[in-house]
PDB file of C-alpha atoms in Angstrom:
ATOM      1  CA  ILE A  21     111.500 117.102  87.242  1.00  0.00           C
ATOM      2  CA  VAL A  22     109.238 120.338  87.317  1.00  0.00           C
ATOM      3  CA  MET A  23     105.483 120.107  86.605  1.00  0.00           C
ATOM      4  CA  THR A  24     103.567 122.875  85.647  1.00  0.00           C
ATOM      5  CA  GLN A  25      99.730 122.747  85.521  1.00  0.00           C
ATOM      6  CA  THR A  26      97.284 125.311  83.827  1.00  0.00           C
ATOM      7  CA  PRO A  27      95.083 126.943  84.918  1.00  0.00           C
ATOM      8  CA  LEU A  28      95.432 127.048  88.402  1.00  0.00           C
ATOM      9  CA  SER A  29      91.709 127.777  89.166  1.00  0.00           C
ATOM     10  CA  LEU A  30      88.573 126.659  86.939  1.00  0.00           C
ATOM     11  CA  SER A  31      84.880 127.477  87.340  1.00  0.00           C
ATOM     12  CA  VAL A  32      82.723 125.059  85.632  1.00  0.00           C
ATOM     13  CA  THR A  33      78.710 124.897  84.811  1.00  0.00           C
ATOM     14  CA  PRO A  34      77.416 121.199  85.750  1.00  0.00           C
ATOM     15  CA  GLY A  35      77.180 119.141  82.787  1.00  0.00           C
ATOM     16  CA  GLN A  36      79.926 120.973  80.865  1.00  0.00           C
ATOM     17  CA  SER A  37      83.487 119.673  80.212  1.00  0.00           C
ATOM     18  CA  ALA A  38      86.554 120.960  81.691  1.00  0.00           C
ATOM     19  CA  SER A  39      90.429 120.321  80.887  1.00  0.00           C
ATOM     20  CA  ILE A  40      93.594 120.711  82.887  1.00  0.00           C
ATOM     21  CA  SER A  41      97.106 120.812  81.251  1.00  0.00           C
ATOM     22  CA  CYS A  42     100.200 119.550  82.881  1.00  0.00           C
ATOM     23  CA  LYS A  43     103.640 120.150  81.394  1.00  0.00           C
ATOM     24  CA  SER A  44     106.863 118.490  82.513  1.00  0.00           C
ATOM     25  CA  SER A  45     110.445 119.765  82.263  1.00  0.00           C
ATOM     26  CA  GLN A  46     111.510 116.659  80.526  1.00  0.00           C
ATOM     27  CA  SER A  47     109.922 113.562  79.086  1.00  0.00           C
ATOM     28  CA  LEU A  48     108.152 111.265  81.230  1.00  0.00           C
ATOM     29  CA  LEU A  49     108.691 108.310  79.059  1.00  0.00           C
ATOM     30  CA  HIS A  50     110.790 105.645  81.072  1.00  0.00           C
ATOM     31  CA  SER A  51     113.037 103.005  79.577  1.00  0.00           C
ATOM     32  CA  ASP A  52     110.398 100.606  80.710  1.00  0.00           C
ATOM     33  CA  GLY A  53     108.151 101.960  77.868  1.00  0.00           C
ATOM     34  CA  LYS A  54     105.642 103.440  80.235  1.00  0.00           C
ATOM     35  CA  THR A  55     104.933 106.992  80.668  1.00  0.00           C
ATOM     36  CA  HIS A  56     104.819 107.773  84.262  1.00  0.00           C
ATOM     37  CA  LEU A  57     102.132 110.375  84.705  1.00  0.00           C
ATOM     38  CA  CYS A  58      99.187 110.508  87.040  1.00  0.00           C
ATOM     39  CA  TRP A  59      96.315 112.455  88.008  1.00  0.00           C
ATOM     40  CA  TYR A  60      94.906 112.663  91.557  1.00  0.00           C
ATOM     41  CA  LEU A  61      91.664 114.680  92.977  1.00  0.00           C
ATOM     42  CA  GLN A  62      92.036 115.978  96.354  1.00  0.00           C
ATOM     43  CA  LYS A  63      88.441 116.595  97.637  1.00  0.00           C
ATOM     44  CA  PRO A  64      88.027 119.223 100.583  1.00  0.00           C
ATOM     45  CA  GLY A  65      89.176 117.610 103.687  1.00  0.00           C
ATOM     46  CA  GLN A  66      90.375 114.609 102.158  1.00  0.00           C
ATOM     47  CA  SER A  67      93.500 112.719 100.985  1.00  0.00           C
ATOM     48  CA  PRO A  68      94.503 112.901  97.280  1.00  0.00           C
ATOM     49  CA  GLN A  69      92.773 110.019  95.340  1.00  0.00           C
ATOM     50  CA  LEU A  70      94.111 108.575  92.322  1.00  0.00           C
ATOM     51  CA  LEU A  71      92.202 109.081  89.129  1.00  0.00           C
ATOM     52  CA  ILE A  72      94.452 108.207  86.246  1.00  0.00           C
ATOM     53  CA  TYR A  73      97.632 106.646  86.103  1.00  0.00           C
ATOM     54  CA  GLU A  74     100.316 106.113  83.209  1.00  0.00           C
ATOM     55  CA  VAL A  75      98.825 109.028  81.364  1.00  0.00           C
ATOM     56  CA  SER A  76      95.249 107.453  80.473  1.00  0.00           C
ATOM     57  CA  ASN A  77      94.482 104.550  82.610  1.00  0.00           C
ATOM     58  CA  ARG A  78      91.599 105.088  84.767  1.00  0.00           C
ATOM     59  CA  PHE A  79      91.921 103.850  88.385  1.00  0.00           C
ATOM     60  CA  SER A  80      89.601 101.392  89.994  1.00  0.00           C
ATOM     61  CA  GLY A  81      86.108 102.821  90.335  1.00  0.00           C
ATOM     62  CA  VAL A  82      86.884 106.187  88.740  1.00  0.00           C
ATOM     63  CA  PRO A  83      84.077 107.333  86.355  1.00  0.00           C
ATOM     64  CA  ASP A  84      84.686 107.160  82.657  1.00  0.00           C
ATOM     65  CA  ARG A  85      83.837 111.062  82.816  1.00  0.00           C
ATOM     66  CA  PHE A  86      87.438 111.269  83.491  1.00  0.00           C
ATOM     67  CA  SER A  87      90.045 110.718  80.864  1.00  0.00           C
ATOM     68  CA  GLY A  88      93.804 111.338  80.367  1.00  0.00           C
ATOM     69  CA  SER A  89      96.022 111.872  77.267  1.00  0.00           C
ATOM     70  CA  GLY A  90      99.023 113.056  76.139  1.00  0.00           C
ATOM     71  CA  SER A  91     102.718 112.091  75.844  1.00  0.00           C
ATOM     72  CA  GLY A  92     106.305 113.128  76.233  1.00  0.00           C
ATOM     73  CA  THR A  93     106.125 116.392  78.349  1.00  0.00           C
ATOM     74  CA  ASP A  94     102.536 117.585  77.668  1.00  0.00           C
ATOM     75  CA  PHE A  95      99.571 116.007  79.221  1.00  0.00           C
ATOM     76  CA  THR A  96      95.577 116.769  79.661  1.00  0.00           C
ATOM     77  CA  LEU A  97      93.069 115.673  82.130  1.00  0.00           C
ATOM     78  CA  LYS A  98      89.739 116.130  80.688  1.00  0.00           C
ATOM     79  CA  ILE A  99      86.332 115.849  82.853  1.00  0.00           C
ATOM     80  CA  SER A 100      83.270 115.253  80.869  1.00  0.00           C
ATOM     81  CA  ARG A 101      79.958 116.265  82.202  1.00  0.00           C
ATOM     82  CA  VAL A 102      81.158 117.666  85.406  1.00  0.00           C
ATOM     83  CA  GLU A 103      79.220 117.088  88.484  1.00  0.00           C
ATOM     84  CA  ALA A 104      79.132 118.755  91.919  1.00  0.00           C
ATOM     85  CA  GLU A 105      81.022 116.030  93.407  1.00  0.00           C
ATOM     86  CA  ASP A 106      83.981 116.594  91.198  1.00  0.00           C
ATOM     87  CA  VAL A 107      85.094 119.969  92.981  1.00  0.00           C
ATOM     88  CA  GLY A 108      88.456 120.002  94.715  1.00  0.00           C
ATOM     89  CA  VAL A 109      92.014 120.378  93.710  1.00  0.00           C
ATOM     90  CA  TYR A 110      93.569 118.478  90.806  1.00  0.00           C
ATOM     91  CA  TYR A 111      97.273 117.465  90.778  1.00  0.00           C
ATOM     92  CA  CYS A 112      99.330 115.796  88.253  1.00  0.00           C
ATOM     93  CA  MET A 113     102.350 113.664  89.361  1.00  0.00           C
ATOM     94  CA  GLN A 114     105.237 112.333  87.688  1.00  0.00           C
ATOM     95  CA  ASN A 115     107.104 109.191  88.893  1.00  0.00           C
ATOM     96  CA  LYS A 116     109.358 108.566  86.260  1.00  0.00           C
ATOM     97  CA  GLU A 117     112.018 109.882  88.716  1.00  0.00           C
ATOM     98  CA  LEU A 118     111.616 110.846  92.449  1.00  0.00           C
ATOM     99  CA  PRO A 119     108.096 111.885  92.378  1.00  0.00           C
ATOM    100  CA  THR A 120     107.219 115.512  91.935  1.00  0.00           C
ATOM    101  CA  CYS A 121     103.760 117.152  91.617  1.00  0.00           C
ATOM    102  CA  GLY A 122     102.165 120.075  89.898  1.00  0.00           C
ATOM    103  CA  GLN A 123     100.901 123.268  91.840  1.00  0.00           C
ATOM    104  CA  GLY A 124      97.279 122.031  91.572  1.00  0.00           C
ATOM    105  CA  THR A 125      94.249 123.304  89.814  1.00  0.00           C
ATOM    106  CA  LYS A 126      91.237 124.129  91.861  1.00  0.00           C
ATOM    107  CA  VAL A 127      87.828 123.210  90.415  1.00  0.00           C
ATOM    108  CA  GLU A 128      84.644 125.008  91.529  1.00  0.00           C
ATOM    109  CA  ILE A 129      81.320 124.574  90.304  1.00  0.00           C
ATOM    110  CA  GLN A 130      79.385 127.706  89.095  1.00  0.00           C
TER     111      GLN A 130
ATOM    112  CA  GLU B  18      88.998  96.371 100.707  1.00  0.00           C
ATOM    113  CA  VAL B  19      92.275  98.181 100.707  1.00  0.00           C
ATOM    114  CA  LEU B  20      93.198 100.102 104.057  1.00  0.00           C
ATOM    115  CA  VAL B  21      96.101 102.262 104.662  1.00  0.00           C
ATOM    116  CA  VAL B  22      96.131 103.860 108.147  1.00  0.00           C
ATOM    117  CA  GLU B  23      98.640 106.245 109.450  1.00  0.00           C
ATOM    118  CA  SER B  24      99.647 107.101 113.250  1.00  0.00           C
ATOM    119  CA  GLY B  25     102.127 108.593 115.270  1.00  0.00           C
ATOM    120  CA  GLY B  26     101.644 112.227 114.384  1.00  0.00           C
ATOM    121  CA  ASP B  27     102.080 114.850 117.209  1.00  0.00           C
ATOM    122  CA  PHE B  28     102.771 118.399 118.282  1.00  0.00           C
ATOM    123  CA  VAL B  29     106.680 118.713 118.730  1.00  0.00           C
ATOM    124  CA  GLN B  30     109.301 121.173 119.496  1.00  0.00           C
ATOM    125  CA  PRO B  31     111.858 122.095 116.978  1.00  0.00           C
ATOM    126  CA  GLY B  32     114.798 119.438 117.150  1.00  0.00           C
ATOM    127  CA  GLY B  33     112.692 116.943 118.463  1.00  0.00           C
ATOM    128  CA  SER B  34     111.959 113.274 116.935  1.00  0.00           C
ATOM    129  CA  LEU B  35     109.141 111.231 115.890  1.00  0.00           C
ATOM    130  CA  ARG B  36     108.362 107.867 114.550  1.00  0.00           C
ATOM    131  CA  LEU B  37     105.228 107.623 112.218  1.00  0.00           C
ATOM    132  CA  SER B  38     103.662 104.306 111.383  1.00  0.00           C
ATOM    133  CA  CYS B  39     101.354 103.005 108.584  1.00  0.00           C
ATOM    134  CA  ALA B  40      99.507  99.844 108.718  1.00  0.00           C
ATOM    135  CA  ALA B  41      98.167  98.444 105.266  1.00  0.00           C
ATOM    136  CA  SER B  42      95.586  95.557 104.445  1.00  0.00           C
ATOM    137  CA  GLY B  43      93.810  94.488 101.477  1.00  0.00           C
ATOM    138  CA  PHE B  44      96.638  93.957  98.971  1.00  0.00           C
ATOM    139  CA  ILE B  45      99.773  92.018  98.910  1.00  0.00           C
ATOM    140  CA  PHE B  46     101.946  94.431 100.997  1.00  0.00           C
ATOM    141  CA  SER B  47     105.415  92.592 100.238  1.00  0.00           C
ATOM    142  CA  THR B  48     104.807  93.294  96.418  1.00  0.00           C
ATOM    143  CA  TYR B  49     104.403  97.046  96.513  1.00  0.00           C
ATOM    144  CA  TRP B  50     106.537 100.142  96.811  1.00  0.00           C
ATOM    145  CA  MET B  51     105.780 102.316  99.975  1.00  0.00           C
ATOM    146  CA  SER B  52     105.863 106.024  99.994  1.00  0.00           C
ATOM    147  CA  TRP B  53     105.379 108.761 102.467  1.00  0.00           C
ATOM    148  CA  VAL B  54     104.024 112.092 101.058  1.00  0.00           C
ATOM    149  CA  ARG B  55     103.532 115.223 103.165  1.00  0.00           C
ATOM    150  CA  GLN B  56     101.376 118.212 102.505  1.00  0.00           C
ATOM    151  CA  ALA B  57     101.962 121.511 104.301  1.00  0.00           C
ATOM    152  CA  PRO B  58      98.816 123.524 105.253  1.00  0.00           C
ATOM    153  CA  GLY B  59      97.595 125.257 101.977  1.00  0.00           C
ATOM    154  CA  LYS B  60     100.200 123.541  99.834  1.00  0.00           C
ATOM    155  CA  GLY B  61     100.416 120.781  97.456  1.00  0.00           C
ATOM    156  CA  PRO B  62     101.698 117.167  98.183  1.00  0.00           C
ATOM    157  CA  GLU B  63     105.364 116.870  98.555  1.00  0.00           C
ATOM    158  CA  TRP B  64     106.732 113.090  98.167  1.00  0.00           C
ATOM    159  CA  VAL B  65     109.051 112.584 100.814  1.00  0.00           C
ATOM    160  CA  ALA B  66     110.584 109.046 100.794  1.00  0.00           C
ATOM    161  CA  ASN B  67     109.800 105.488  99.384  1.00  0.00           C
ATOM    162  CA  ILE B  68     111.292 102.030 100.241  1.00  0.00           C
ATOM    163  CA  SER B  69     111.245  99.000  97.590  1.00  0.00           C
ATOM    164  CA  PRO B  70     109.130  95.878  98.266  1.00  0.00           C
ATOM    165  CA  ASP B  71     111.871  94.029 100.000  1.00  0.00           C
ATOM    166  CA  GLY B  72     113.292  97.131 101.928  1.00  0.00           C
ATOM    167  CA  SER B  73     116.686  97.035 100.111  1.00  0.00           C
ATOM    168  CA  ALA B  74     116.236 100.255  98.201  1.00  0.00           C
ATOM    169  CA  LYS B  75     115.484 103.555  99.948  1.00  0.00           C
ATOM    170  CA  PHE B  76     114.953 107.108  98.339  1.00  0.00           C
ATOM    171  CA  TYR B  77     114.432 110.577  99.732  1.00  0.00           C
ATOM    172  CA  VAL B  78     113.868 114.175  98.755  1.00  0.00           C
ATOM    173  CA  ASP B  79     117.020 116.178  99.220  1.00  0.00           C
ATOM    174  CA  SER B  80     115.335 118.515 101.886  1.00  0.00           C
ATOM    175  CA  VAL B  81     115.142 115.483 104.368  1.00  0.00           C
ATOM    176  CA  LYS B  82     118.103 113.528 103.640  1.00  0.00           C
ATOM    177  CA  GLY B  83     120.146 112.533 106.875  1.00  0.00           C
ATOM    178  CA  ARG B  84     117.089 113.270 108.916  1.00  0.00           C
ATOM    179  CA  PHE B  85     114.174 111.082 107.917  1.00  0.00           C
ATOM    180  CA  SER B  86     114.573 107.275 107.552  1.00  0.00           C
ATOM    181  CA  ILE B  87     112.221 105.011 106.022  1.00  0.00           C
ATOM    182  CA  SER B  88     111.869 101.291 106.963  1.00  0.00           C
ATOM    183  CA  ARG B  89     109.058  98.389 106.732  1.00  0.00           C
ATOM    184  CA  ASP B  90     108.231  95.060 108.112  1.00  0.00           C
ATOM    185  CA  ASN B  91     106.493  93.062 105.739  1.00  0.00           C
ATOM    186  CA  ALA B  92     105.610  90.424 108.431  1.00  0.00           C
ATOM    187  CA  LYS B  93     103.383  93.278 109.830  1.00  0.00           C
ATOM    188  CA  ASN B  94     102.157  94.864 106.660  1.00  0.00           C
ATOM    189  CA  SER B  95     103.604  98.125 107.936  1.00  0.00           C
ATOM    190  CA  VAL B  96     105.940 101.046 106.979  1.00  0.00           C
ATOM    191  CA  TYR B  97     107.607 103.504 109.194  1.00  0.00           C
ATOM    192  CA  LEU B  98     109.236 107.020 108.860  1.00  0.00           C
ATOM    193  CA  ARG B  99     111.679 107.940 111.511  1.00  0.00           C
ATOM    194  CA  ILE B 100     112.044 111.795 111.567  1.00  0.00           C
ATOM    195  CA  ASN B 101     114.774 113.467 113.706  1.00  0.00           C
ATOM    196  CA  SER B 102     115.896 117.047 114.212  1.00  0.00           C
ATOM    197  CA  LEU B 103     112.533 118.453 113.354  1.00  0.00           C
ATOM    198  CA  ARG B 104     112.064 121.771 111.884  1.00  0.00           C
ATOM    199  CA  THR B 105     109.011 124.078 111.676  1.00  0.00           C
ATOM    200  CA  GLU B 106     108.958 123.768 107.855  1.00  0.00           C
ATOM    201  CA  ASP B 107     108.245 119.863 108.506  1.00  0.00           C
ATOM    202  CA  THR B 108     104.745 120.893 109.939  1.00  0.00           C
ATOM    203  CA  ALA B 109     102.360 118.849 107.436  1.00  0.00           C
ATOM    204  CA  VAL B 110      99.820 116.079 107.215  1.00  0.00           C
ATOM    205  CA  TYR B 111     102.100 113.001 106.494  1.00  0.00           C
ATOM    206  CA  TYR B 112     100.301 110.374 104.052  1.00  0.00           C
ATOM    207  CA  CYS B 113     101.358 106.839 103.521  1.00  0.00           C
ATOM    208  CA  ALA B 114     100.813 105.534 100.093  1.00  0.00           C
ATOM    209  CA  ALA B 115     100.971 102.113  98.217  1.00  0.00           C
ATOM    210  CA  SER B 116     102.775 102.603  94.807  1.00  0.00           C
ATOM    211  CA  LEU B 117     101.289 105.911  94.981  1.00  0.00           C
ATOM    212  CA  HIS B 118      97.844 104.327  94.273  1.00  0.00           C
ATOM    213  CA  TYR B 119      96.406 103.630  97.593  1.00  0.00           C
ATOM    214  CA  TRP B 120      96.724 106.528 100.275  1.00  0.00           C
ATOM    215  CA  GLY B 121      95.784 106.741 103.766  1.00  0.00           C
ATOM    216  CA  GLN B 122      93.892 109.602 105.536  1.00  0.00           C
ATOM    217  CA  GLY B 123      97.094 110.911 106.896  1.00  0.00           C
ATOM    218  CA  THR B 124      98.699 111.887 110.374  1.00  0.00           C
ATOM    219  CA  LEU B 125      99.400 115.525 111.400  1.00  0.00           C
ATOM    220  CA  VAL B 126     102.816 116.606 112.397  1.00  0.00           C
ATOM    221  CA  THR B 127     102.883 119.940 113.947  1.00  0.00           C
ATOM    222  CA  VAL B 128     106.600 121.372 114.648  1.00  0.00           C
ATOM    223  CA  SER B 129     106.340 124.671 117.081  1.00  0.00           C
ATOM    224  CA  SER B 130     107.995 126.155 120.019  1.00  0.00           C
TER     225      SER B 130
END
C-alpha cells in the first residue's frame, strides 16, 4: 500500500492551525472493522512518537490540539494552536497490511 | 513506565552479520506484536519485520527476506533481529517497536568498506 502525504513541508505561525493530508493507494478499512492508519511525529534527533492510532484515537499523553480524521483512503491530521514544541517531521503509517509510511511532512515554526 | 531499549548496532563491512537486541519493560510483552523499523540517513521510517506475540508468525519486507531473521524470548521480554549478508543500503538506525505504539531510541548500523 502506497502512502502519499501533502504538503511535504509547512511553515506555521505559533497559535495558528495546520493540516496534513495522507492518501493511501487502497482502502485501509480492515475486516476487523478498524481502519489501520496512524500518525507519528519525529522531533529532531528523536525516534518517532505515536500521536494518533486508528485514524482518530489520541495516544496516551498526546495533547488534544492534535486530531485525526478521515476514512477509506483519505486522512487528515490537524494541529490546532501550533506550539514551538510541535516542530519536526510528521508521518502517516498504515498497518492494514505490512506497514508502510508516507514521505513525511516537515513542520517549521515561522 | 514503558521502556524499549535497542542494542547491538555496529560498524560492519559488506557481507558481514549482526544481531540486534531489544529489551522491553513496563507492559505485558508476551501480548504484543513486536516490530523492527529502520530509518536510513535523511529518509523516512521503513518497517522491516514483525513477530506475533507467541513467535509463531513472522513477516518481512521484501528487500530483507532471506537475510534478516526476527525472533523473541518472552521469558526475557526481548526481541532480536539477526542480519546477514549486510549491504551498504542496510545502513540505518534500527528501531524496535511494540505494536508500533512504543518505540525505542534506536541502534545505529553502519555498513561500509
